[in-house]
CSV table of C-alpha atoms in Angstrom, one decimal:
chain,number,residue,atom,x,y,z
V,25,MET,CA,21.1,76.3,74.0
V,26,LYS,CA,23.2,73.2,73.4
V,27,THR,CA,22.2,70.1,71.3
V,28,SER,CA,23.4,68.0,74.2
V,29,ASP,CA,20.6,69.5,76.4
V,30,PHE,CA,18.2,67.3,74.4
V,31,TYR,CA,19.9,64.0,75.0
V,32,TYR,CA,18.2,61.1,76.8
V,33,ASP,CA,19.2,57.5,77.2
V,34,LEU,CA,17.1,55.0,75.3
V,35,PRO,CA,17.5,51.3,75.5
V,36,GLU,CA,17.6,49.8,72.0
V,37,GLU,CA,14.9,47.3,72.8
V,38,LEU,CA,12.4,50.2,73.1
V,39,ILE,CA,12.8,51.1,69.4
V,40,ALA,CA,9.7,49.7,67.7
V,41,GLN,CA,10.6,47.5,64.8
V,42,ASP,CA,7.2,46.5,63.5
V,43,PRO,CA,3.7,48.2,63.3
V,44,LEU,CA,1.1,46.9,65.7
V,45,GLU,CA,-1.7,44.8,64.1
V,46,ASP,CA,-4.3,47.3,65.2
V,47,ARG,CA,-3.1,50.9,64.5
V,48,SER,CA,-5.2,52.4,67.3
V,49,SER,CA,-4.0,50.0,70.0
V,50,SER,CA,-0.7,51.8,70.5
V,51,ARG,CA,-0.3,53.5,73.9
V,52,LEU,CA,-0.9,57.2,74.4
V,53,MET,CA,0.8,59.5,76.9
V,54,CYS,CA,-1.1,62.7,77.6
V,55,LEU,CA,1.0,65.6,78.7
V,56,ASP,CA,-0.6,68.8,80.0
V,57,LYS,CA,1.7,71.6,78.8
V,58,GLU,CA,0.6,74.0,81.5
V,59,THR,CA,1.1,71.8,84.5
V,60,GLY,CA,3.4,69.0,83.3
V,61,ASP,CA,0.9,66.4,84.5
V,62,ILE,CA,1.0,63.0,82.7
V,63,THR,CA,-1.6,60.4,82.2
V,64,HIS,CA,-1.5,57.1,80.4
V,65,THR,CA,-4.1,55.5,78.1
V,66,HIS,CA,-4.4,53.9,74.6
V,67,PHE,CA,-4.6,55.8,71.3
V,68,ARG,CA,-8.2,54.7,70.6
V,69,HIS,CA,-9.2,56.8,73.7
V,70,ILE,CA,-7.9,60.0,72.0
V,71,LEU,CA,-11.6,60.5,71.5
V,72,ASP,CA,-12.0,61.3,75.2
V,73,GLU,CA,-9.3,64.0,74.9
V,74,LEU,CA,-11.0,65.9,72.0
V,75,ASN,CA,-13.9,68.4,72.4
V,76,PRO,CA,-16.6,69.3,69.9
V,77,GLY,CA,-15.4,72.3,67.9
V,78,ASP,CA,-11.8,71.3,68.0
V,79,CYS,CA,-10.0,70.9,64.7
V,80,LEU,CA,-7.6,68.1,64.0
V,81,VAL,CA,-5.1,69.0,61.3
V,82,ILE,CA,-3.7,66.0,59.4
V,83,ASN,CA,-1.0,65.8,56.8
V,84,ASP,CA,-2.3,63.9,53.8
V,85,THR,CA,1.0,63.4,52.0
V,86,LYS,CA,1.7,59.9,50.6
V,87,VAL,CA,5.1,58.2,50.9
V,88,ILE,CA,6.5,57.0,47.6
V,89,PRO,CA,8.5,53.7,47.5
V,90,ALA,CA,11.6,55.9,47.2
V,91,ARG,CA,14.4,53.4,47.8
V,92,LEU,CA,15.8,51.8,44.6
V,93,TYR,CA,18.5,49.2,44.2
V,94,GLY,CA,20.4,49.2,40.9
V,95,SER,CA,23.7,48.6,39.3
V,96,LYS,CA,26.2,50.7,37.5
V,97,ALA,CA,25.8,50.2,33.7
V,98,GLY,CA,28.4,47.8,32.3
V,99,THR,CA,29.4,46.5,35.8
V,100,ASN,CA,27.7,44.5,38.6
V,101,ALA,CA,28.6,47.3,41.1
V,102,GLY,CA,25.5,47.7,43.3
V,103,ILE,CA,24.1,51.2,43.9
V,104,GLU,CA,21.3,52.2,46.3
V,105,ILE,CA,19.3,55.4,45.5
V,106,LEU,CA,16.9,57.3,47.7
V,107,LEU,CA,14.6,59.7,45.9
V,108,LEU,CA,14.4,62.9,47.9
V,109,LYS,CA,12.9,65.7,45.8
V,110,ARG,CA,11.5,65.9,42.3
V,111,LYS,CA,13.2,68.9,40.5
V,112,GLU,CA,11.7,68.5,37.1
V,113,ASP,CA,9.6,65.9,35.3
V,114,HIS,CA,12.4,63.3,35.0
V,115,VAL,CA,15.0,64.8,37.3
V,116,TRP,CA,15.2,64.0,41.0
V,117,GLU,CA,17.5,65.0,43.8
V,118,THR,CA,18.7,61.8,45.3
V,119,LEU,CA,20.9,60.3,48.1
V,120,VAL,CA,23.3,57.7,46.5
V,121,LYS,CA,25.2,55.0,48.3
V,122,PRO,CA,28.1,54.6,47.6
V,123,GLY,CA,28.5,58.1,46.3
V,124,LYS,CA,32.0,57.5,44.9
V,125,LYS,CA,30.5,55.3,42.3
V,126,ALA,CA,28.1,58.0,41.1
V,127,LYS,CA,30.1,60.7,39.4
V,128,PRO,CA,28.3,62.8,36.7
V,129,GLY,CA,27.9,60.8,33.6
V,130,THR,CA,27.3,57.5,35.5
V,131,VAL,CA,24.4,55.5,34.2
V,132,ILE,CA,22.5,53.2,36.7
V,133,SER,CA,20.2,50.4,35.7
V,134,PHE,CA,17.2,49.3,37.8
V,135,GLY,CA,15.0,46.2,37.2
V,136,ASN,CA,17.0,44.9,34.3
V,137,GLY,CA,16.7,48.2,32.5
V,138,LEU,CA,13.1,48.8,33.2
V,139,LEU,CA,14.3,52.1,34.6
V,140,THR,CA,17.7,53.8,34.0
V,141,GLY,CA,19.1,57.0,35.5
V,142,GLU,CA,22.0,59.2,34.6
V,143,VAL,CA,23.8,61.2,37.2
V,144,ILE,CA,23.9,64.8,35.8
V,145,ASP,CA,25.2,66.8,38.8
V,146,VAL,CA,26.4,66.8,42.4
V,147,VAL,CA,24.6,69.2,44.6
V,148,GLU,CA,24.4,70.2,48.3
V,149,GLU,CA,25.8,67.7,50.8
V,150,GLY,CA,26.9,65.4,48.0
V,151,ASN,CA,23.3,64.6,46.8
V,152,ARG,CA,23.1,63.6,43.1
V,153,LEU,CA,20.7,65.0,40.5
V,154,ILE,CA,19.6,62.0,38.4
V,155,GLN,CA,17.7,62.1,35.1
V,156,PHE,CA,15.6,59.0,34.7
V,157,SER,CA,14.6,57.3,31.4
V,158,TYR,CA,11.7,54.8,31.1
V,159,GLU,CA,8.7,53.8,29.1
V,160,GLY,CA,5.3,54.0,30.7
V,161,ILE,CA,4.3,55.8,33.9
V,162,PHE,CA,7.1,56.6,36.4
V,163,GLU,CA,4.9,56.0,39.5
V,164,GLU,CA,3.8,52.6,38.3
V,165,ILE,CA,7.5,51.6,37.7
V,166,LEU,CA,8.4,52.9,41.1
V,167,ASP,CA,5.7,50.9,42.7
V,168,GLN,CA,7.0,47.8,41.0
V,169,LEU,CA,10.7,48.4,41.8
V,170,GLY,CA,10.9,50.6,44.8
V,171,GLU,CA,10.9,49.9,48.5
V,172,MET,CA,9.5,52.0,51.3
V,173,PRO,CA,12.3,54.2,52.7
V,174,LEU,CA,12.2,53.1,56.3
V,175,PRO,CA,14.5,54.9,58.8
V,176,PRO,CA,17.8,53.2,59.5
V,177,TYR,CA,16.8,52.4,63.1
V,178,ILE,CA,14.2,50.0,61.7
V,179,THR,CA,16.0,46.8,60.8
V,180,HIS,CA,13.0,44.5,60.2
V,181,LYS,CA,11.6,44.2,56.7
V,182,LEU,CA,8.2,45.7,56.3
V,183,GLN,CA,5.7,43.0,55.1
V,184,ASP,CA,3.0,45.4,54.0
V,185,LYS,CA,3.9,48.7,52.3
V,186,GLY,CA,0.5,50.1,53.4
V,187,ARG,CA,1.6,50.1,57.0
V,188,TYR,CA,4.0,52.9,56.4
V,189,GLN,CA,1.2,55.1,55.1
V,190,THR,CA,-1.6,56.9,57.0
V,191,VAL,CA,-5.1,55.7,56.1
V,192,TYR,CA,-5.7,59.2,54.6
V,193,ALA,CA,-2.5,59.4,52.5
V,194,LYS,CA,-3.4,61.1,49.2
V,195,HIS,CA,-0.7,63.3,47.6
V,196,GLU,CA,2.4,61.4,46.6
V,197,GLY,CA,5.8,63.0,47.3
V,198,SER,CA,7.2,62.1,50.8
V,199,ALA,CA,10.5,60.3,51.5
V,200,ALA,CA,9.2,59.5,55.0
V,201,ALA,CA,5.8,59.0,56.6
V,202,PRO,CA,4.1,61.6,58.9
V,203,THR,CA,4.2,58.9,61.6
V,204,ALA,CA,1.9,60.5,64.2
V,205,GLY,CA,-0.9,59.8,61.7
V,206,LEU,CA,-0.2,56.1,61.6
V,207,HIS,CA,-2.3,55.5,64.7
V,208,PHE,CA,-5.6,56.5,63.1
V,209,THR,CA,-8.0,54.0,61.6
V,210,GLU,CA,-10.9,54.9,59.3
V,211,GLU,CA,-13.3,53.9,62.2
V,212,LEU,CA,-11.6,56.1,64.7
V,213,LEU,CA,-11.7,59.1,62.3
V,214,GLU,CA,-15.4,58.5,61.8
V,215,GLN,CA,-16.0,58.5,65.6
V,216,ILE,CA,-14.0,61.7,66.0
V,217,LYS,CA,-16.1,63.4,63.3
V,218,ALA,CA,-19.3,62.1,64.9
V,219,LYS,CA,-18.3,63.8,68.2
V,220,GLY,CA,-18.3,67.2,66.4
V,221,VAL,CA,-14.5,67.5,65.9
V,222,ASN,CA,-13.5,69.0,62.6
V,223,ILE,CA,-10.8,67.5,60.5
V,224,ALA,CA,-8.7,69.7,58.2
V,225,HIS,CA,-6.1,68.5,55.6
V,226,VAL,CA,-2.8,70.1,54.8
V,227,THR,CA,0.1,68.6,52.7
V,228,LEU,CA,3.7,68.7,53.5
V,229,HIS,CA,6.1,66.4,51.6
V,230,VAL,CA,8.4,65.1,54.3
V,231,GLY,CA,12.1,65.1,53.3
V,232,LEU,CA,15.0,63.5,55.1
V,233,GLY,CA,16.1,66.9,56.4
V,234,THR,CA,13.5,66.5,59.2
V,235,PHE,CA,15.4,63.5,60.5
V,236,ARG,CA,19.0,64.5,59.9
V,237,PRO,CA,21.0,64.6,63.1
V,238,VAL,CA,21.9,68.1,64.5
V,239,LYS,CA,25.7,68.2,64.0
V,240,VAL,CA,26.3,71.6,65.6
V,241,ASP,CA,26.7,72.2,69.3
V,242,ASP,CA,24.8,75.4,69.2
V,243,VAL,CA,21.1,74.6,68.4
V,244,GLU,CA,20.5,78.0,66.7
V,245,LYS,CA,23.2,77.3,64.1
V,246,HIS,CA,21.4,74.2,62.7
V,247,HIS,CA,19.9,74.7,59.2
V,248,MET,CA,16.8,72.9,58.2
V,249,HIS,CA,16.3,71.5,54.7
V,250,SER,CA,13.3,72.9,52.8
V,251,GLU,CA,10.1,71.0,52.3
V,252,PHE,CA,7.2,71.7,50.0
V,253,TYR,CA,3.7,72.3,51.5
V,254,MET,CA,0.2,73.1,50.2
V,255,ILE,CA,-2.9,74.4,52.0
V,256,GLU,CA,-6.2,74.7,50.2
V,257,GLU,CA,-8.5,77.7,50.7
V,258,GLU,CA,-11.3,75.7,52.2
V,259,GLN,CA,-9.0,74.0,54.7
V,260,ALA,CA,-7.4,77.2,55.8
V,261,GLU,CA,-10.9,78.7,56.4
V,262,ARG,CA,-11.9,75.7,58.5
V,263,ILE,CA,-8.8,76.1,60.7
V,264,ASN,CA,-9.2,79.9,60.9
V,265,ARG,CA,-12.9,79.5,61.9
V,266,THR,CA,-11.8,77.2,64.7
V,267,LYS,CA,-9.5,79.9,66.1
V,268,ARG,CA,-12.2,82.6,65.7
V,269,GLU,CA,-14.7,80.5,67.7
V,270,GLY,CA,-12.2,80.0,70.5
V,271,ASN,CA,-11.7,76.3,69.9
V,272,ARG,CA,-8.4,74.3,69.7
V,273,VAL,CA,-6.3,73.6,66.6
V,274,ILE,CA,-4.6,70.3,67.2
V,275,ALA,CA,-1.8,69.3,64.8
V,276,VAL,CA,-1.4,65.6,64.0
V,277,GLY,CA,2.3,65.3,63.8
V,278,THR,CA,5.3,67.7,63.7
V,279,THR,CA,4.8,68.0,59.9
V,280,SER,CA,1.3,69.4,60.2
V,281,CYS,CA,2.6,71.7,63.0
V,282,ARG,CA,5.4,73.1,60.9
V,283,THR,CA,3.1,73.6,57.9
V,284,LEU,CA,0.6,75.6,60.1
V,285,GLU,CA,3.3,77.7,61.7
V,286,SER,CA,5.0,78.4,58.4
V,287,ALA,CA,1.8,79.6,56.7
V,288,SER,CA,0.4,81.7,59.7
V,289,ASP,CA,1.0,85.4,60.1
V,290,GLU,CA,1.8,87.2,63.3
V,291,GLU,CA,-1.9,87.8,64.0
V,292,GLY,CA,-2.5,84.0,64.0
V,293,ILE,CA,-4.3,83.9,60.6
V,294,LEU,CA,-3.5,80.9,58.4
V,295,HIS,CA,-3.0,81.7,54.7
V,296,ALA,CA,-3.8,79.2,51.9
V,297,GLY,CA,-1.2,78.6,49.2
V,298,SER,CA,1.9,76.5,48.6
V,299,GLY,CA,5.6,77.1,49.1
V,300,TRP,CA,8.8,75.8,50.7
V,301,THR,CA,9.4,75.9,54.4
V,302,GLU,CA,12.7,75.7,56.4
V,303,ILE,CA,11.1,76.6,59.7
V,304,PHE,CA,13.0,75.4,62.7
V,305,ILE,CA,11.1,75.4,65.9
V,306,TYR,CA,13.0,75.1,69.2
V,307,PRO,CA,12.4,76.5,72.8
V,308,GLY,CA,11.8,80.2,72.7
V,309,TYR,CA,9.6,79.9,69.7
V,310,SER,CA,6.1,81.6,70.1
V,311,PHE,CA,3.4,79.5,68.5
V,312,LYS,CA,1.0,81.4,66.2
V,313,MET,CA,-1.6,78.7,65.4
V,314,ILE,CA,-1.5,75.4,67.2
V,315,ASP,CA,-2.9,74.7,70.6
V,316,GLY,CA,-2.1,71.0,70.9
V,317,LEU,CA,-0.1,68.3,69.2
V,318,ILE,CA,-0.4,64.6,68.6
V,319,THR,CA,3.1,63.2,68.0
V,320,ASN,CA,5.3,60.1,68.4
V,321,PHE,CA,8.4,59.9,70.6
V,322,HIS,CA,11.5,61.3,68.9
V,323,LEU,CA,15.2,60.6,68.7
V,324,PRO,CA,17.6,62.1,71.2
V,325,GLU,CA,19.1,65.5,70.2
V,326,SER,CA,16.7,65.7,67.2
V,327,THR,CA,15.0,68.8,65.8
V,328,LEU,CA,11.7,67.1,66.5
V,329,LEU,CA,12.5,66.7,70.2
V,330,MET,CA,13.3,70.4,70.2
V,331,LEU,CA,10.0,71.2,68.5
V,332,VAL,CA,7.9,69.4,71.2
V,333,SER,CA,10.1,71.0,73.9
V,334,ALA,CA,9.2,74.4,72.4
V,335,LEU,CA,5.5,73.6,72.9
V,336,ALA,CA,5.5,71.9,76.3
V,337,GLY,CA,8.7,73.1,77.9
V,338,LYS,CA,12.0,71.3,77.8
V,339,GLU,CA,11.9,70.2,81.4
V,340,SER,CA,8.4,68.7,81.0
V,341,ILE,CA,9.3,66.9,77.8
V,342,MET,CA,12.6,65.4,79.2
V,343,HIS,CA,10.7,64.3,82.3
V,344,ALA,CA,7.9,62.8,80.1
V,345,TYR,CA,10.5,60.9,78.0
V,346,GLU,CA,12.1,59.5,81.2
V,347,GLU,CA,8.7,58.3,82.2
V,348,ALA,CA,8.1,56.8,78.8
V,349,VAL,CA,11.4,54.9,79.1
V,350,LYS,CA,10.5,53.7,82.6
V,351,GLU,CA,7.0,52.6,81.4
V,352,LYS,CA,8.5,50.8,78.4
V,353,TYR,CA,6.7,52.8,75.7
V,354,ARG,CA,7.6,52.0,72.1
V,355,PHE,CA,9.7,54.7,70.4
V,356,PHE,CA,10.0,56.3,67.0
V,357,SER,CA,8.2,55.7,63.7
V,358,PHE,CA,6.2,52.5,64.6
V,359,GLY,CA,6.1,53.4,68.3
V,360,ASP,CA,3.5,54.9,70.7
V,361,ALA,CA,2.1,58.4,70.8
V,362,MET,CA,2.0,61.5,72.9
V,363,PHE,CA,-0.8,64.1,73.1
V,364,ILE,CA,0.5,67.5,74.2
V,365,ARG,CA,-2.7,69.3,75.3
């Protein structure tokens, strides 16, 4: 299976640059994974696609304002840091630009010294381990100095940090938003509950590895970066009960899907707990837990496009994407949604 099998042509103007004023007014393509049939609607009508007894599984991770701009101590040389993963209390794995200015021992100052960081090691793929020093609470300083880590294909400045968070974001730790969840409003979630649909929470802190381009020709040789997940006992039981009763488990986003598939055994039972996952789902994978998926439209040749192809079939997905381009759907993080049912 070649990476190039998952290429499609996307006009640049279809890449959504800004979130819509009303989250639930985005368009929704519904794709039947058995027949390949496609219908078009708007996200607020997802209610019509859900049945009493279904369980929606949402990822309640919260994006941290992980992009910091600083300067090398003693010089005015600008350095950009992206926080990727907390290793210890004050030590983070980071992506640094330009890397050549950040050798071990380099001290970087942010916000006129409100926060300082020392590069203590160079690790996998040239990422830097940085030990931070500050007075007060790190999260509060980060909120003051940091910017939301929008993907590189979004060139517009985000006016409201809250628009790159889901309305149910709770546990801080992501370097990117679980974007399928951005379409839900508080009101829509209440309507879904009122219909008798259960909602379960899992947590997966999204790392940049999810979005890294696949650089190998042979799909199976691609290695996913690890991401941390948590599933509480009560939530696992809610999801398992849904399966026992013969109802559908519908993942909201590829991050929820990867969490559920990582923590389920071969009998299709979900286990509570926490851990790291490097699961890579591509065509040929046999799903153990999910029956449906709400997701955005993904980049060509990406691991996420491979995941949805595993669920609905590559030909159906590539046809659906052609249709989305033709119908001028909005693509990627702030774009429209797809429901694979």
